[in-house]
Coordinates of C-alpha atoms and ligand atoms in Angstrom, one line a residue:
M1369 CA 13.3 -7.9 45.3
A1370 CA 11.1 -11.4 45.5
T1371 CA 11.4 -13.8 42.6
H1372 CA 7.9 -13.0 41.2
D1373 CA 8.8 -9.4 41.1
I1374 CA 11.8 -9.9 39.0
V1375 CA 9.8 -12.1 36.7
G1376 CA 7.3 -9.4 36.4
F1377 CA 9.9 -6.7 36.0
S1378 CA 11.4 -8.8 33.0
I1379 CA 8.0 -9.3 31.4
V1380 CA 7.5 -5.5 31.6
V1381 CA 11.0 -4.9 30.0
V1382 CA 10.4 -7.2 27.3
L1383 CA 7.0 -6.0 26.2
L1384 CA 8.3 -2.1 26.5
A1385 CA 11.1 -3.6 24.2
T1386 CA 9.0 -5.1 21.9
S1387 CA 6.6 -2.5 21.7
V1388 CA 9.6 0.1 20.8
I1389 CA 11.0 -2.2 18.2
T1390 CA 7.7 -2.6 16.5
T1391 CA 6.9 1.1 16.5
A1392 CA 10.3 2.3 15.2
G1393 CA 10.8 -0.8 12.8
C1394 CA 7.6 -1.4 10.8
K1395 CA 4.3 0.0 11.9
L1396 CA 2.9 2.9 10.2
S1397 CA 1.1 5.4 12.3
P1398 CA -0.8 8.6 11.2
S1399 CA 1.1 10.7 14.0
H1400 CA 4.5 9.5 12.7
Y1401 CA 5.7 13.2 11.8
Q1402 CA 3.8 14.8 14.8
S1403 CA 7.0 15.9 16.9
T1404 CA 9.4 15.7 14.2
C1405 CA 7.9 17.5 11.8
P1406 CA 4.6 19.1 12.4
K1407 CA 4.0 20.8 9.5
A1408 CA 4.7 18.0 6.9
L1409 CA 1.0 17.3 6.2
S1410 CA 0.2 20.7 5.3
I1411 CA 3.3 21.3 3.6
V1412 CA 2.4 18.4 1.2
R1413 CA -1.4 19.3 0.8
A1414 CA -0.4 23.1 -0.1
G1415 CA 2.5 21.4 -2.5
V1416 CA -0.6 19.5 -4.3
A1417 CA -3.0 22.3 -4.2
K1418 CA -0.4 24.5 -6.2
A1419 CA 0.7 22.1 -8.6
I1420 CA -3.0 21.3 -9.6
K1421 CA -3.7 24.9 -9.7
N1422 CA -1.2 25.3 -12.6
E1423 CA -2.3 22.0 -14.5
T1424 CA -5.2 20.1 -13.0
R1425 CA -4.3 16.6 -14.4
T1426 CA -1.2 16.7 -12.0
G1427 CA -3.8 15.4 -9.3
A1428 CA -4.2 12.5 -11.6
S1429 CA -0.8 11.9 -11.9
L1430 CA 0.2 11.7 -8.7
L1431 CA -2.7 9.3 -7.8
R1432 CA -1.4 6.9 -10.5
L1433 CA 2.4 7.6 -9.2
H1434 CA 1.7 6.1 -6.0
F1435 CA 0.0 3.1 -7.4
H1436 CA 3.1 2.2 -9.8
D1437 CA 5.2 2.7 -6.8
C1438 CA 3.3 0.5 -4.6
F1439 CA 3.1 -2.3 -7.0
V1440 CA 6.4 -3.0 -7.5
N1441 CA 8.1 -4.1 -4.1
G1442 CA 5.8 -1.8 -1.7
C1443 CA 5.4 1.8 -1.4
D1444 CA 8.8 2.6 -1.0
A1445 CA 9.4 5.6 -3.5
S1446 CA 11.5 3.2 -5.7
I1447 CA 9.8 4.7 -8.7
L1448 CA 11.2 8.1 -8.1
L1449 CA 14.9 6.9 -8.5
D1450 CA 16.5 8.4 -11.7
D1451 CA 18.8 6.0 -14.1
T1452 CA 22.3 7.0 -14.2
P1453 CA 25.1 5.2 -15.9
S1454 CA 25.5 2.2 -13.3
F1455 CA 21.8 2.2 -12.0
V1456 CA 18.8 1.1 -14.0
G1457 CA 15.6 2.5 -12.3
E1458 CA 12.1 2.0 -12.8
K1459 CA 11.1 5.3 -14.8
T1460 CA 12.0 3.5 -18.1
A1461 CA 10.0 0.3 -17.8
A1462 CA 7.4 0.1 -20.5
P1463 CA 4.3 1.0 -18.3
N1464 CA 6.1 4.0 -16.8
N1465 CA 8.2 5.3 -19.8
N1466 CA 6.9 8.8 -21.3
S1467 CA 3.7 7.8 -19.2
V1468 CA 3.9 8.3 -15.5
R1469 CA 4.4 11.7 -14.4
G1470 CA 4.5 14.3 -11.3
F1471 CA 8.2 13.7 -10.5
E1472 CA 9.1 17.5 -10.3
V1473 CA 5.9 18.1 -7.9
I1474 CA 7.4 15.7 -5.6
D1475 CA 10.8 17.5 -5.9
R1476 CA 9.2 20.7 -5.2
I1477 CA 7.3 19.3 -1.9
K1478 CA 10.4 17.6 -0.9
A1479 CA 12.5 20.7 -0.9
S1480 CA 10.2 22.4 1.1
L1481 CA 10.3 19.8 3.5
E1482 CA 13.9 19.4 3.7
K1483 CA 13.9 23.3 4.2
E1484 CA 11.7 23.1 7.5
C1485 CA 12.8 19.5 8.8
P1486 CA 15.8 18.2 7.0
G1487 CA 16.3 14.4 6.7
V1488 CA 12.9 13.2 8.2
V1489 CA 10.1 12.9 5.8
S1490 CA 10.2 10.2 3.3
C1491 CA 9.7 10.2 -0.2
A1492 CA 7.4 7.3 0.3
D1493 CA 5.5 9.0 2.5
I1494 CA 5.1 12.2 0.4
V1495 CA 3.8 10.5 -2.6
A1496 CA 1.2 8.6 -0.3
L1497 CA 0.0 12.1 1.2
A1498 CA 0.0 13.5 -2.7
A1499 CA -2.1 10.8 -3.7
R1500 CA -4.7 11.2 -0.9
D1501 CA -4.7 15.2 -1.2
S1502 CA -5.2 14.7 -5.1
V1503 CA -8.2 12.7 -4.8
V1504 CA -9.5 14.7 -2.0
H1505 CA -8.7 18.2 -4.3
L1506 CA -10.5 16.9 -6.9
G1507 CA -14.0 16.3 -5.1
G1508 CA -13.2 12.7 -3.9
P1509 CA -13.2 11.0 -0.4
S1510 CA -10.3 11.7 2.1
W1511 CA -8.8 9.2 4.4
T1512 CA -6.0 9.2 7.4
V1513 CA -2.7 8.3 5.5
S1514 CA -0.5 6.0 8.1
L1515 CA 3.0 7.2 7.9
G1516 CA 6.5 6.0 8.6
R1517 CA 7.5 4.2 5.2
R1518 CA 11.3 4.1 4.4
D1519 CA 12.8 5.1 1.0
S1520 CA 14.2 2.1 -1.1
I1521 CA 17.9 2.0 -2.1
T1522 CA 17.0 -0.1 -5.3
A1523 CA 14.6 -0.3 -7.9
S1524 CA 13.2 -2.9 -10.2
R1525 CA 12.8 -2.1 -13.9
S1526 CA 11.8 -5.9 -14.7
L1527 CA 9.0 -5.8 -11.9
A1528 CA 7.9 -2.6 -13.1
N1529 CA 7.3 -4.3 -16.5
T1530 CA 4.8 -6.5 -14.7
L1531 CA 2.6 -3.5 -13.7
P1532 CA -1.0 -4.5 -15.2
S1533 CA -1.2 -3.6 -18.9
P1534 CA -4.2 -2.0 -20.5
A1535 CA -4.5 -4.8 -22.9
S1536 CA -5.2 -7.0 -20.0
N1537 CA -8.2 -9.3 -19.6
L1538 CA -10.2 -9.9 -15.9
S1539 CA -8.3 -13.0 -14.9
A1540 CA -5.0 -11.1 -15.8
L1541 CA -6.1 -8.0 -13.7
I1542 CA -7.7 -10.2 -10.8
T1543 CA -4.2 -12.4 -10.5
S1544 CA -2.1 -9.3 -11.0
F1545 CA -4.1 -7.5 -7.7
A1546 CA -4.2 -10.8 -5.7
A1547 CA -0.4 -10.9 -5.9
K1548 CA -0.4 -7.7 -4.0
G1549 CA -2.9 -9.0 -1.5
L1550 CA -5.7 -7.2 -3.1
S1551 CA -9.3 -8.3 -3.4
V1552 CA -11.5 -8.3 -6.7
K1553 CA -13.2 -5.7 -4.9
N1554 CA -10.2 -3.9 -4.3
M1555 CA -9.3 -3.8 -7.8
V1556 CA -12.9 -3.0 -9.2
A1557 CA -12.9 -0.1 -6.5
L1558 CA -9.4 0.8 -7.2
S1559 CA -10.0 1.1 -11.0
G1560 CA -12.5 4.0 -10.5
S1561 CA -9.3 6.0 -10.4
H1562 CA -9.6 6.2 -14.2
T1563 CA -12.3 8.9 -13.5
I1564 CA -9.4 11.1 -13.6
G1565 CA -6.9 11.7 -15.9
L1566 CA -5.8 10.9 -19.5
A1567 CA -4.5 7.7 -21.7
R1568 CA -2.5 8.2 -24.9
C1569 CA -3.6 6.7 -28.2
S1570 CA -1.1 3.7 -28.0
S1571 CA -2.7 2.5 -24.6
F1572 CA -6.1 2.3 -26.2
R1573 CA -5.6 2.1 -30.0
G1574 CA -6.2 -1.9 -29.7
R1575 CA -9.6 -1.2 -28.0
I1576 CA -11.1 1.0 -30.5
Y1577 CA -10.0 -0.8 -33.4
N1578 CA -10.3 -4.7 -32.6
D1579 CA -13.0 -4.8 -29.3
S1580 CA -16.6 -5.7 -30.2
N1581 CA -17.9 -4.5 -26.7
I1582 CA -17.5 -1.0 -27.7
D1583 CA -20.0 1.9 -28.4
T1584 CA -19.7 2.6 -32.2
S1585 CA -20.1 6.2 -32.1
F1586 CA -17.5 6.5 -29.3
A1587 CA -15.1 4.0 -31.3
H1588 CA -15.3 6.0 -34.2
K1589 CA -15.0 9.5 -32.5
L1590 CA -11.7 8.4 -30.9
Q1591 CA -10.7 7.0 -34.3
K1592 CA -10.4 10.5 -35.5
T1593 CA -7.4 11.3 -33.5
C1594 CA -5.9 8.0 -32.8
P1595 CA -5.3 6.6 -36.3
K1596 CA -4.2 2.7 -36.8
I1597 CA -0.5 4.0 -37.3
G1598 CA 1.3 7.3 -35.4
N1599 CA -0.1 9.9 -33.0
D1600 CA 0.7 7.3 -30.8
S1601 CA 1.1 10.3 -27.8
V1602 CA -2.2 11.9 -28.7
L1603 CA -4.4 12.1 -25.2
Q1604 CA -7.7 11.3 -24.4
R1605 CA -9.9 11.6 -21.4
L1606 CA -10.1 8.3 -19.4
D1607 CA -13.6 9.4 -18.1
I1608 CA -15.1 11.1 -21.0
Q1609 CA -17.6 13.0 -19.0
T1610 CA -15.6 14.6 -16.0
P1611 CA -12.0 13.8 -16.2
T1612 CA -11.0 16.3 -13.8
F1613 CA -13.7 15.4 -11.3
F1614 CA -13.6 12.6 -8.8
D1615 CA -16.8 11.0 -9.1
N1616 CA -18.6 7.3 -10.3
L1617 CA -18.8 8.5 -13.9
Y1618 CA -16.3 5.9 -14.8
Y1619 CA -18.6 3.2 -13.9
H1620 CA -21.3 4.7 -15.6
N1621 CA -19.1 4.9 -18.8
L1622 CA -18.7 1.0 -18.5
L1623 CA -22.3 0.6 -18.5
Q1624 CA -22.5 2.2 -21.7
K1625 CA -19.5 0.4 -23.3
K1626 CA -17.7 3.6 -23.2
G1627 CA -14.1 2.4 -21.1
L1628 CA -11.5 3.8 -22.7
L1629 CA -9.0 0.9 -22.1
H1630 CA -9.7 -2.7 -23.0
S1631 CA -8.8 -3.4 -19.3
D1632 CA -11.7 -0.8 -17.9
Q1633 CA -14.4 -2.5 -20.1
E1634 CA -13.2 -5.8 -19.0
L1635 CA -14.9 -5.0 -15.7
F1636 CA -18.0 -4.8 -17.3
N1637 CA -18.1 -7.5 -20.1
G1638 CA -20.6 -10.3 -18.8
S1639 CA -18.7 -11.6 -15.7
S1640 CA -19.7 -12.0 -12.1
V1641 CA -18.0 -8.6 -11.3
D1642 CA -20.4 -6.7 -13.7
S1643 CA -22.8 -6.5 -10.4
L1644 CA -20.0 -4.5 -8.5
V1645 CA -19.8 -2.0 -11.2
K1646 CA -23.6 -1.4 -11.4
K1647 CA -23.6 -0.9 -7.6
Y1648 CA -20.8 1.6 -8.0
A1649 CA -22.5 3.3 -10.6
C1650 CA -25.7 3.9 -8.7
D1651 CA -24.0 4.7 -5.1
T1652 CA -21.2 7.3 -5.2
E1653 CA -21.2 6.7 -1.2
K1654 CA -20.3 2.7 -1.6
F1655 CA -17.8 3.3 -4.3
F1656 CA -16.0 6.3 -2.2
R1657 CA -16.4 3.6 1.0
D1658 CA -14.7 1.0 -0.8
F1659 CA -12.1 3.0 -2.5
V1660 CA -10.9 4.3 0.5
R1661 CA -10.3 0.7 2.2
A1662 CA -8.9 -0.2 -1.0
M1663 CA -6.4 2.7 -1.1
I1664 CA -5.2 2.3 2.6
K1665 CA -4.7 -1.4 1.5
M1666 CA -2.7 -0.6 -1.3
S1667 CA -0.7 2.2 0.3
E1668 CA 0.6 -0.1 3.0
I1669 CA 1.8 -2.7 0.5
K1670 CA 5.0 -3.6 2.4
P1671 CA 8.8 -3.8 0.9
P1672 CA 10.3 -7.4 1.1
K1673 CA 11.5 -7.8 4.5
G1674 CA 15.3 -6.8 5.1
S1675 CA 15.2 -3.9 2.7
N1676 CA 15.4 -1.4 5.6
G1677 CA 15.7 1.5 3.4
Q1678 CA 16.8 5.2 4.2
I1679 CA 14.9 8.7 4.3
R1680 CA 16.1 10.1 0.7
K1681 CA 17.6 13.9 1.0
N1682 CA 16.6 14.1 -2.8
C1683 CA 13.9 11.8 -4.1
R1684 CA 15.7 10.9 -7.4
K1685 CA 18.8 9.4 -5.7
V1686 CA 20.0 7.1 -2.8
N1687 CA 21.9 9.3 -0.1
Q1688 CA 25.7 9.0 -0.2
V1689 CA 27.2 7.3 2.5
Ligands
HEM2360 C1 -6.3 -2.3 -13.0 C2 -5.4 -2.2 -13.6 C3 -4.9 -1.0 -14.4 C4 -4.4 -0.7 -15.5 C5 -4.1 -1.7 -16.8 C6 -4.1 0.8 -15.8 C7 -3.8 1.4 -17.0 C8 -3.7 2.5 -17.2 C9 -3.1 3.3 -18.4 C10 -2.8 2.4 -19.6 C11 -3.3 4.5 -18.0 C12 -2.9 5.7 -19.4 C13 -1.2 5.7 -19.3 C14 -0.7 6.6 -20.6 O1 -1.4 6.4 -21.7 O2 0.3 7.1 -20.7 C15 -3.6 4.8 -16.8 C16 -3.8 6.1 -16.5 C17 -4.1 6.1 -15.1 N1 -4.4 5.4 -14.2 FE1 -4.5 3.3 -14.3 N2 -4.4 1.4 -14.6 C18 -4.8 0.3 -13.8 C19 -5.0 0.7 -12.5 C20 -4.9 2.0 -11.6 C21 -4.8 2.1 -10.4 C22 -5.1 1.1 -9.2 C23 -4.9 3.4 -10.1 C24 -4.8 4.3 -8.9 C25 -5.1 3.9 -7.8 C26 -4.7 4.2 -11.5 C27 -4.9 5.3 -11.6 C28 -4.7 6.0 -13.2 C29 -4.9 7.5 -13.4 C30 -5.2 8.5 -12.2 C31 -4.6 7.6 -14.6 C32 -4.4 9.0 -15.2 C33 -3.0 9.4 -15.2 C34 -2.8 10.8 -16.0 O3 -3.4 11.6 -16.4 O4 -1.7 11.1 -15.9 N3 -4.9 3.0 -12.5 N4 -4.1 3.7 -16.1

């Protein structure tokens, strides 16, 4: 072999090796399960449809589950790990405790997938797909989910405690999303998720008793079921108009000072962000486009380097060695 042939051959080998490492190691791809579990996507879709049919709110809960997973050390299903006597997970962190839902739905979908193709589909990918399928099922936009996330072998309750609070002001919200690489526009679009689902009295009490930028009759109505003390778990719609339909009415509510959470109304309270809220209120297509872009970005937040993870057999616990 001539010298230049050897050099050329070596370059090809190096390039091939690099591309294999990249694909196997970190790059997500929509076709990740095409040969190893071709029915994966339809199994998740069917599981989500069944769960929403059983209880419509589940769609909202699955969407939020993905958010709370991705914001804590990346989208690695860390939120699904149960506490044990020797392990503290994220489920009991203040923003999650008695609030985040959908775990049983993920369990059921995982059980079906383990029957079909054992040890192949990660819990983190199931959560990402379930969030997308929920939005689509409730009338929202669709997008392609890139796959190949790995499941964590750890969780962080302390980081989960830093998830954005409903009492946050605009600058805290912006800072919290920026720390995850998400822009102000991404944050406003993702907040449109509050077009579906419910919140507990304890999450909006401060707003209905203390805020001045709230529609008076809206506040009085909410005060009837959410007293100053007690009834912490009484639920209200995040979008008073269509809580089971993924539309842009959340932004309409903000224009009328009818955001349920203090953090919601912060997006329309006299700042430069107001114009974006107005745009989304007038243009569903634009909201959907920006929402999809932001969801893809959020769902690709990576776990820290070096935490290689595994494909859990049971989403609630780390595999035994
Ligand atoms: C901007 C910062 C955010 C804050 C402060 C926030 C806060 C909250 C709070 C307090 C609740 C009610 C929890 C309860 O009372 O039990 C809630 C519900 C919800 N959130 Fe957010 N959230 C934010 C962003 C997001 C994002 C980015 C998503 C999705 C991508 C999302 C999706 C949802 C959904 C769908 C619900 C309803 C869940 C259900 O009914 O089970 N939120 N959020």
